[in-house]
PDB file of C-alpha atoms in Angstrom:
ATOM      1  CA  UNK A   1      62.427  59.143  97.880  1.00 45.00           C
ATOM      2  CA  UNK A   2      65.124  61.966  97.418  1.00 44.00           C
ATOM      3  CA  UNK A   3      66.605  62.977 100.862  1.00 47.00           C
ATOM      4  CA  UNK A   4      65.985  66.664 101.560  1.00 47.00           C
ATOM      5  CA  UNK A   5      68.758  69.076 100.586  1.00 45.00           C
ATOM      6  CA  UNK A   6      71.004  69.730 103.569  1.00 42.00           C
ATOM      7  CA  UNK A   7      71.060  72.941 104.355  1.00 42.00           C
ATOM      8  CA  UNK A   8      74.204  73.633 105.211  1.00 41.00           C
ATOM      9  CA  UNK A   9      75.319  71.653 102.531  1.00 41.00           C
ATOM     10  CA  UNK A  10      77.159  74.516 100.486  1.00 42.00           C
ATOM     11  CA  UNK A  11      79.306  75.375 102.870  1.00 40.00           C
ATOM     12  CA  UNK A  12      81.128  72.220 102.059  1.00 44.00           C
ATOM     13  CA  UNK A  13      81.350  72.653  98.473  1.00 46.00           C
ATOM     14  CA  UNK A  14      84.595  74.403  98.279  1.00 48.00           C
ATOM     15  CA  UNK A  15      86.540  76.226  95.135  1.00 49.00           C
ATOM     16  CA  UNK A  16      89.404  74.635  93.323  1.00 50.00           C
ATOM     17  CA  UNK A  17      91.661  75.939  96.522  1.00 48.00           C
ATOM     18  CA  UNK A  18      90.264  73.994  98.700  1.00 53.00           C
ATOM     19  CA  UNK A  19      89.126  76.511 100.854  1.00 55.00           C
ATOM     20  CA  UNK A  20      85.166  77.737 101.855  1.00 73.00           C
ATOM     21  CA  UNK A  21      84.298  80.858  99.554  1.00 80.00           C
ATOM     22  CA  UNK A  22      84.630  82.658 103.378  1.00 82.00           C
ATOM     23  CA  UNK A  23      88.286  81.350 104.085  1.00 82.00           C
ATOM     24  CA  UNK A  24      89.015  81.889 100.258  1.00 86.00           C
ATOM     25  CA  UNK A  25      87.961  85.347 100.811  1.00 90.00           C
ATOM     26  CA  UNK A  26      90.337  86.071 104.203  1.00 91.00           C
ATOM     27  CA  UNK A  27      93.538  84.348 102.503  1.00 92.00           C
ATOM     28  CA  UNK A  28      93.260  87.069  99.372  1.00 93.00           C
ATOM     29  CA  UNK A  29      92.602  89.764 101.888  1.00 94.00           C
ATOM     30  CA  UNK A  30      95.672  88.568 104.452  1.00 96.00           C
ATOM     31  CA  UNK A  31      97.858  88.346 100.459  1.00 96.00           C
ATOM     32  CA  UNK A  32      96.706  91.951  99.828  1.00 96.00           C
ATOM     33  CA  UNK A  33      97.646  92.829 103.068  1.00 97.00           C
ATOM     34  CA  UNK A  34     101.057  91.293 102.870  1.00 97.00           C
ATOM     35  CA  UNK A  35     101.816  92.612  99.663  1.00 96.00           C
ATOM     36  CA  UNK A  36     101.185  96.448 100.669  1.00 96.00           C
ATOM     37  CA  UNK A  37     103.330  95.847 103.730  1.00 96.00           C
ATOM     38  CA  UNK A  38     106.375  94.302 102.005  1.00 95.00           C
ATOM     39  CA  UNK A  39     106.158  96.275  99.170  1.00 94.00           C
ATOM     40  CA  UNK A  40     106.676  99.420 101.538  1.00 91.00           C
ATOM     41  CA  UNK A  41     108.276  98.439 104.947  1.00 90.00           C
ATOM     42  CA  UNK A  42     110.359  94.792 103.421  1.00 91.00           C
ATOM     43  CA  UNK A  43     110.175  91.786 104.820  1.00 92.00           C
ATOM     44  CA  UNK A  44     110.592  92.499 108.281  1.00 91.00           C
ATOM     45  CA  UNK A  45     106.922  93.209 108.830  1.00 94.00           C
ATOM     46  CA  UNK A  46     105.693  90.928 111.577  1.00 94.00           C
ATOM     47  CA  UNK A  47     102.967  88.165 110.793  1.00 95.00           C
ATOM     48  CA  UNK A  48     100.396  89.855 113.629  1.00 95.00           C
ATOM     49  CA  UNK A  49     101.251  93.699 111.642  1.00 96.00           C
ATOM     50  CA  UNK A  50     100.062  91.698 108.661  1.00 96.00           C
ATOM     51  CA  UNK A  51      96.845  90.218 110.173  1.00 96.00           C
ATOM     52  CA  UNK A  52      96.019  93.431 111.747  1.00 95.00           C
ATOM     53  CA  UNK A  53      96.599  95.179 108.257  1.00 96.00           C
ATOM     54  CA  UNK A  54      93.943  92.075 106.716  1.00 95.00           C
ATOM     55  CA  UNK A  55      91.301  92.553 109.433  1.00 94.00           C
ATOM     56  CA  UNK A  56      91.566  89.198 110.552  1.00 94.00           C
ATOM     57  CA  UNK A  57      93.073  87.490 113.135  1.00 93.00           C
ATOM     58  CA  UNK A  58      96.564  86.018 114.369  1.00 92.00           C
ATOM     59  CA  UNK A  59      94.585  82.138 113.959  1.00 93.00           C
ATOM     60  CA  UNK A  60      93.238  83.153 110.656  1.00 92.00           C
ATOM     61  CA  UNK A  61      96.704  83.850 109.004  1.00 94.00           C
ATOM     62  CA  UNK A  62      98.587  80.919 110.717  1.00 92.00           C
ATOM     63  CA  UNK A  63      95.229  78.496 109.282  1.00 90.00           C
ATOM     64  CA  UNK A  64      96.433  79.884 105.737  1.00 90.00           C
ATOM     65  CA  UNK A  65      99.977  80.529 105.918  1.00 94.00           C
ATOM     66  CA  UNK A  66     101.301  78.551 109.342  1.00 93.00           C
ATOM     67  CA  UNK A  67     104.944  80.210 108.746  1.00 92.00           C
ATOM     68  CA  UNK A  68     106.370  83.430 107.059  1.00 93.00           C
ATOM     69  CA  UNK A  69     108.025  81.351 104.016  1.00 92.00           C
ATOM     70  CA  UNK A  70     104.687  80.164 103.249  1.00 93.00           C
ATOM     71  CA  UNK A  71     103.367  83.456 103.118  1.00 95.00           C
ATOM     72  CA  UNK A  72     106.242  85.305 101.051  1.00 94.00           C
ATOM     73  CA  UNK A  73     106.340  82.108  98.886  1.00 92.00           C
ATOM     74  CA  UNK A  74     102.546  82.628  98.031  1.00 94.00           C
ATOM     75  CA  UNK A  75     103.276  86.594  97.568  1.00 95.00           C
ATOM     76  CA  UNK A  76     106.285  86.841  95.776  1.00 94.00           C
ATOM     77  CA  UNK A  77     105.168  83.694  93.173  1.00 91.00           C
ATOM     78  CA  UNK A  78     103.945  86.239  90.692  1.00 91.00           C
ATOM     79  CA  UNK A  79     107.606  88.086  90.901  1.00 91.00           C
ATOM     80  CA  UNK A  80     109.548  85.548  90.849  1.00 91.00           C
ATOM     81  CA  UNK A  81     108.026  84.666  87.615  1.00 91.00           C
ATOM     82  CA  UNK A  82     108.788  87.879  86.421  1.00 92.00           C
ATOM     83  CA  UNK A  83     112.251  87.685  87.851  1.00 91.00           C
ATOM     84  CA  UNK A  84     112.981  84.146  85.636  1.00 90.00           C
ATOM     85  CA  UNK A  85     111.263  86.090  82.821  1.00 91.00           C
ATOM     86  CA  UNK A  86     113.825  88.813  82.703  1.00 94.00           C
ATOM     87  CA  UNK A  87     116.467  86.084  82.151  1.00 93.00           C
ATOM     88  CA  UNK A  88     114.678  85.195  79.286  1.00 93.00           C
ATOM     89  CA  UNK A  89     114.765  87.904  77.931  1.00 96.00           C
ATOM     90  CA  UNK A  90     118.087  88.761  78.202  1.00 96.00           C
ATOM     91  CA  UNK A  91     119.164  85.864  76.828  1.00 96.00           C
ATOM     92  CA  UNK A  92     116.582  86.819  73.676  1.00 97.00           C
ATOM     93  CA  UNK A  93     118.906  89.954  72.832  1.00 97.00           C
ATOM     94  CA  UNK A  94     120.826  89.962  69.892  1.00 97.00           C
ATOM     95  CA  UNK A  95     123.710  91.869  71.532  1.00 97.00           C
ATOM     96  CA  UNK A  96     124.709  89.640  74.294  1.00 97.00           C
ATOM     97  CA  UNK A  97     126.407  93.054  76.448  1.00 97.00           C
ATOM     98  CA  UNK A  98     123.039  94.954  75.548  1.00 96.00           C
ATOM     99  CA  UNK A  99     121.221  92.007  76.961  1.00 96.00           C
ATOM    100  CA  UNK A 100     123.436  91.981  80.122  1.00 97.00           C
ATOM    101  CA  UNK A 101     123.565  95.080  81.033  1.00 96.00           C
ATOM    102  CA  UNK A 102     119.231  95.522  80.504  1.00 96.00           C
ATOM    103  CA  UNK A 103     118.817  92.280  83.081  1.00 96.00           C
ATOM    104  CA  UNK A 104     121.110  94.552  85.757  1.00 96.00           C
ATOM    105  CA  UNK A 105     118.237  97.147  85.189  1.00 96.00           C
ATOM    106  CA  UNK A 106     115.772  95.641  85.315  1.00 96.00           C
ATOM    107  CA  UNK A 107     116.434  93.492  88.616  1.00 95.00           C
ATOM    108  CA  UNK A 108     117.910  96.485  90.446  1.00 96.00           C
ATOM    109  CA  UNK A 109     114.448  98.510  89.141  1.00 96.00           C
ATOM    110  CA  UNK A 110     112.384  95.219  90.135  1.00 95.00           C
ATOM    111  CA  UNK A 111     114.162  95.980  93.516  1.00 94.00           C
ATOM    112  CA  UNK A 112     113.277  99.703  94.018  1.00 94.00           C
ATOM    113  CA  UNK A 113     109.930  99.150  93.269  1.00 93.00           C
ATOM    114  CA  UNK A 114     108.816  96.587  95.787  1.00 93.00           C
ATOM    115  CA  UNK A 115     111.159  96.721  98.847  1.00 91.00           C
ATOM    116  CA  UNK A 116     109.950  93.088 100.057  1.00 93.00           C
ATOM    117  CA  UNK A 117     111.069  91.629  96.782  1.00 93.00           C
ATOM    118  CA  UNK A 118     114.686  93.560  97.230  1.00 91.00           C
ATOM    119  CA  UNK A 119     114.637  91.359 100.657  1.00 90.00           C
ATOM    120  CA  UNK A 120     113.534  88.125  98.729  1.00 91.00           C
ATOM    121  CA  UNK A 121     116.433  88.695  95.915  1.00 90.00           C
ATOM    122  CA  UNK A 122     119.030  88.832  98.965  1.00 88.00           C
ATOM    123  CA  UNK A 123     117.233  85.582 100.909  1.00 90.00           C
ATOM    124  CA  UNK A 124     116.806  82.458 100.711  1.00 87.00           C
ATOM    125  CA  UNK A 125     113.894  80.244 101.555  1.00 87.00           C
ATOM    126  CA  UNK A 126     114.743  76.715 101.810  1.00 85.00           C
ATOM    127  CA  UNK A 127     110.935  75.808 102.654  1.00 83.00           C
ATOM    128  CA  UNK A 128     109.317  78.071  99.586  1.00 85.00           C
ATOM    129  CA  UNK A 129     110.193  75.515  97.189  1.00 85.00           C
ATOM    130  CA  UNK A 130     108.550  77.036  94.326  1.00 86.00           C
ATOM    131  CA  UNK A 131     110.101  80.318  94.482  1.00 88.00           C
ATOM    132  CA  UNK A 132     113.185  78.462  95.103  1.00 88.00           C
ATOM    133  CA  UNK A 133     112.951  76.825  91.700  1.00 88.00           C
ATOM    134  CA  UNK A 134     112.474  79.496  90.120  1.00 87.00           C
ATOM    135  CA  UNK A 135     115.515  81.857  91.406  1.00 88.00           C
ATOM    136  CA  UNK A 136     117.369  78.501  90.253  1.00 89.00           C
ATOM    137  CA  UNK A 137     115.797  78.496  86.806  1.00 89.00           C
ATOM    138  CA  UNK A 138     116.894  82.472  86.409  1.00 89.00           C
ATOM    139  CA  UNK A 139     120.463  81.767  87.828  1.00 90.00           C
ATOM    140  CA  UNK A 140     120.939  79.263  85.520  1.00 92.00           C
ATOM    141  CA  UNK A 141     119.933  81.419  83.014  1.00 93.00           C
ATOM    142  CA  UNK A 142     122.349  83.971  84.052  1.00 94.00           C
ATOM    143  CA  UNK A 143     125.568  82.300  83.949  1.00 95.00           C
ATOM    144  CA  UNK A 144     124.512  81.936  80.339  1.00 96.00           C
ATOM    145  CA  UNK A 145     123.990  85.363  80.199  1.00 96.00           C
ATOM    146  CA  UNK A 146     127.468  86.414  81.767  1.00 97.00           C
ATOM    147  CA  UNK A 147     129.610  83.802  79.337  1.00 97.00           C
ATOM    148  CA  UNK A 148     127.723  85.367  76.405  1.00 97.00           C
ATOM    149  CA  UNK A 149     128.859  88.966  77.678  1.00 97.00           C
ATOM    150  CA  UNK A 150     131.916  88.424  77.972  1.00 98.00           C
ATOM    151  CA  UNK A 151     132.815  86.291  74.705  1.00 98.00           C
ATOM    152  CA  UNK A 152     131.926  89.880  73.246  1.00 97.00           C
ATOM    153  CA  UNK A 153     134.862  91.371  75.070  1.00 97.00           C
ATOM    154  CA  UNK A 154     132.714  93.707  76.661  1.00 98.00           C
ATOM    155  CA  UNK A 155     132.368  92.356  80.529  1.00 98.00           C
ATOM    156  CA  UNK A 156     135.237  91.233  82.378  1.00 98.00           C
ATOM    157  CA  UNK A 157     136.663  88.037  82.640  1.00 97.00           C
ATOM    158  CA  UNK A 158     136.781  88.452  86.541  1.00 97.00           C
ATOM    159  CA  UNK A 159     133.193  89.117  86.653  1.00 98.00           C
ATOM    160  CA  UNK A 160     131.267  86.478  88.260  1.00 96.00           C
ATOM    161  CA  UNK A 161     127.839  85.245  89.631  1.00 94.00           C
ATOM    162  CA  UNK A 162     128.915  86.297  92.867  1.00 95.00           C
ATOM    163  CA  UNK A 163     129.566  89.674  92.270  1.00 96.00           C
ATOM    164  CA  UNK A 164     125.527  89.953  90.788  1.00 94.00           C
ATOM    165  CA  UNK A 165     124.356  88.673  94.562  1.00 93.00           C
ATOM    166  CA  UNK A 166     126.931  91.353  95.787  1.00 96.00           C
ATOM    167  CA  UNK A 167     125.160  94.113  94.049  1.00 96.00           C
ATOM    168  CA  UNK A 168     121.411  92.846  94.770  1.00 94.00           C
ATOM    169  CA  UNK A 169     122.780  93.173  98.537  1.00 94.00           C
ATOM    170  CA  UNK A 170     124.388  96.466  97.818  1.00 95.00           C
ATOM    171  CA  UNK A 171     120.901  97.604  96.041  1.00 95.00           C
ATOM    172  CA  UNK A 172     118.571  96.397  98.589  1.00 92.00           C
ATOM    173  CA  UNK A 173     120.277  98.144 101.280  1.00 92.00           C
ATOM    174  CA  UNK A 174     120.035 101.836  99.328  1.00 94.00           C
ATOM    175  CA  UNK A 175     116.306 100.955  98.463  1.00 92.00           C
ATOM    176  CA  UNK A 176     115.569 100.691 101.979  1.00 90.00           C
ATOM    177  CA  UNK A 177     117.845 103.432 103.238  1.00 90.00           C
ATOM    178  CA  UNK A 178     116.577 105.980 100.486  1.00 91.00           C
ATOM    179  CA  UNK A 179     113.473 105.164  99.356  1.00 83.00           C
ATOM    180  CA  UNK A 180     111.525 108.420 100.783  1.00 83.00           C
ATOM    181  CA  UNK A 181     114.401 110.804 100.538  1.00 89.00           C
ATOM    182  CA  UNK A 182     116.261 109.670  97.508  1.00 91.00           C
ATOM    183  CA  UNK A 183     114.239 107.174  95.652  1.00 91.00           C
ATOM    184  CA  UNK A 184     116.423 107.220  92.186  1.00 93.00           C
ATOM    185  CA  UNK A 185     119.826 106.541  94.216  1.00 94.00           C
ATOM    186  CA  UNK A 186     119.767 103.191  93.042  1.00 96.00           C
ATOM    187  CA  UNK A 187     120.122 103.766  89.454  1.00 96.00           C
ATOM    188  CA  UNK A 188     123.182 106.107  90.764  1.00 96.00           C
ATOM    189  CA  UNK A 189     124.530 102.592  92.061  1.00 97.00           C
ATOM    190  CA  UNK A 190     123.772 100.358  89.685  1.00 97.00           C
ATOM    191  CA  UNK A 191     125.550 103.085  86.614  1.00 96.00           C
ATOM    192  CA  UNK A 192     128.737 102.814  88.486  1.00 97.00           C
ATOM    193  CA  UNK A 193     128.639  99.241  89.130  1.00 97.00           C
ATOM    194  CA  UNK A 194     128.302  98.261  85.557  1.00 97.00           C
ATOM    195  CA  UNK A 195     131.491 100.656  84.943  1.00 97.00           C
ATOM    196  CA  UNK A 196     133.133  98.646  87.472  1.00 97.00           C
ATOM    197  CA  UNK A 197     131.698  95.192  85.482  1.00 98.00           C
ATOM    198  CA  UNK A 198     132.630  96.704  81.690  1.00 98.00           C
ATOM    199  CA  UNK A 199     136.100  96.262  80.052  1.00 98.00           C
ATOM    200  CA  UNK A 200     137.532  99.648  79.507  1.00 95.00           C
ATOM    201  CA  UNK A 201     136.329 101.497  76.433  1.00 94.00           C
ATOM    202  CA  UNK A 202     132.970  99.715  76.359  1.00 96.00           C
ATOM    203  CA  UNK A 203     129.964 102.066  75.246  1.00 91.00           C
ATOM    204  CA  UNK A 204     127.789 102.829  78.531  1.00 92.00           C
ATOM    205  CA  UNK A 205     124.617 104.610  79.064  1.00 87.00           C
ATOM    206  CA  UNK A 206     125.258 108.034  80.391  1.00 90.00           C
ATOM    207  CA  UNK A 207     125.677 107.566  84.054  1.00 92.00           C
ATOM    208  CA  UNK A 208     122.558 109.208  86.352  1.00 91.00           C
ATOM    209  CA  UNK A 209     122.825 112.395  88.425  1.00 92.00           C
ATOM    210  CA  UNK A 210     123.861 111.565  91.998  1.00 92.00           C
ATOM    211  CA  UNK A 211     121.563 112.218  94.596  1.00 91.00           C
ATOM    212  CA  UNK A 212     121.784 115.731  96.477  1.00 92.00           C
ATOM    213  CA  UNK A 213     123.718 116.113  99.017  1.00 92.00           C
ATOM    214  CA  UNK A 214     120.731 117.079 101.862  1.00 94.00           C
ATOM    215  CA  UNK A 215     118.690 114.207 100.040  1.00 90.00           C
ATOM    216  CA  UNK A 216     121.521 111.364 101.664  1.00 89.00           C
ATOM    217  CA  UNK A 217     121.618 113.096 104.495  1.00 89.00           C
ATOM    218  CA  UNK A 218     117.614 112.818 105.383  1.00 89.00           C
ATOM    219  CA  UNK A 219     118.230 109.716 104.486  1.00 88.00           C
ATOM    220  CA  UNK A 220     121.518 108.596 106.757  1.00 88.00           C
ATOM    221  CA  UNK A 221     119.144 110.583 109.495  1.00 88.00           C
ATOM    222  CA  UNK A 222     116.378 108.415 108.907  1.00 80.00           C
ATOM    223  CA  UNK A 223     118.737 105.320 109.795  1.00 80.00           C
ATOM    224  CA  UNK A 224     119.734 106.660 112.601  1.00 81.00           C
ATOM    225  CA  UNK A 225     116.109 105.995 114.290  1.00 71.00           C
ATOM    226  CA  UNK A 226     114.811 102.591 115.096  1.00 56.00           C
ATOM    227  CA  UNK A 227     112.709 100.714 112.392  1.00 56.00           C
ATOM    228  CA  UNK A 228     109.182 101.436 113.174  1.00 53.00           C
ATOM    229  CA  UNK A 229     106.103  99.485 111.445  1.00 55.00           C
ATOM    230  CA  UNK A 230     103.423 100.320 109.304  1.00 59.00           C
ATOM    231  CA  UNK A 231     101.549 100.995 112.467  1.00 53.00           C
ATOM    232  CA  UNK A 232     103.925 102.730 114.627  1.00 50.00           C
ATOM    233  CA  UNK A 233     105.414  99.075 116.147  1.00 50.00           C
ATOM    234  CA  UNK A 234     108.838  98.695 116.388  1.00 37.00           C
ATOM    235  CA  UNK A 235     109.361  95.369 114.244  1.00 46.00           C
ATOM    236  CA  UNK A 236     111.792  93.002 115.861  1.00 39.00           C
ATOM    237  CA  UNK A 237     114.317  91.698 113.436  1.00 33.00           C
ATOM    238  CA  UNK A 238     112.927  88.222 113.449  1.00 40.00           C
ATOM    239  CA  UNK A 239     109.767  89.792 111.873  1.00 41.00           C
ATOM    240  CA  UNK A 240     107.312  88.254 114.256  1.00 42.00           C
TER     241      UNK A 240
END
């Protein structure tokens, strides 16, 4: 005789993750969640902001994700792909300067547009070993890029690898300081830097307008107050 169906049987039959179609359901929800809260506060946003933000609770995230770099690492996966596929694509360009000076762009304007990716661009995550692997895959691909540049004459000889995690700091820190008041600063930044990076001479795009004057100062106000969360908290700078 065939034994009766169990009823509760489907709740064990899980998706490909590995996960009940219920706890499958809260870990895209808490990702969602995360993603909003990076995107627009960085990567200080505490883990309990983030569960509030999901709707569920502080167990429910730490059952999914028991430590930030798990979290980001899940989050930024999609990015980071993007990030190694702008290396690519440089490297694609016929005109090796062209193809330098497009990967600055787009980085810096990968940056602006999601401020928790500025923070992951300016971090490392020893425990994310995926995104790990892949900012090594599009490093590797840009010290190609930079000896390419410069056999054309165009970049200097000085520059170096360094001086790209210089201005990903440098960026990331006028993202987050004018992002409501001056949200095009960056590309202010990132104009003069590759004047800085070019040998004299060297054709540049036209550099952008800077930023008006009361548009920096909102903005040096706004740093002048203590970093409040999405919901009014006061994030401490551990982000927990």
């Amino acid at each position: 005789m065939t034994p009766a169906a169990d009823p509760d049987s489907s709740l064990d039959r899980q998706p490909e993750t590995g996960l009940r179609a219920d706890a499958e359901r809260n870990r895209e929800r808490i990702l969602a969640a995360a993603r909003r809260l990076y995107a627009s506060h960085g990567l200080g946003v505490s883990m309990a902001c983030i569960a509030r933000e999901a709707g569920v609770g502080k167990a429910t995230l730490s059952r999914r994700f028991a430590t930030p770099e798990e979290l980001i690492n899940a989050v930024f996966a999609d990015r980071m792909d993007a990030y190694a596929a702008a290396t690519a694509e440089a490297l694609a360009d016929p005109d090796p300067w062209h193809g330098f000076t497009s990967y600055i762009h787009t980085v810096c304007a990968m940056q602006a547009a999601d401020r928790g990716f500025a923070d992951v661009l300016t971090m490392t995550f020893p425990a994310a070993k995926a995104l790990e692997g892949r900012r090594a895959e599009a490093y590797d691909g840009f010290l190609e890029l930079i000896a390419r540049a410069q056999a054309t004459g165009h970049l200097r000889a000085d520059f170096t690898p360094q001086d790209l995690v210089i201005l990903l700091m440098a960026n990331a820190g006028v993202v987050a300081a004018t992002q409501d008041a001056a949200p095009d600063a960056w590309r202010r930044l990132v104009g003069q830097m590759l004047r800085a990076y070019a040998v004299p001479g060297t054709d540049l795009p036209p550099l952008e307008q800077a930023p008006a004057h009361t548009a920096l100062y909102r903005a040096m106000v706004r740093l002048t107050r203590p970093a409040a969360g999405p919901h009014g908290d006061v994030e401490r700078p551990d982000g927990r």
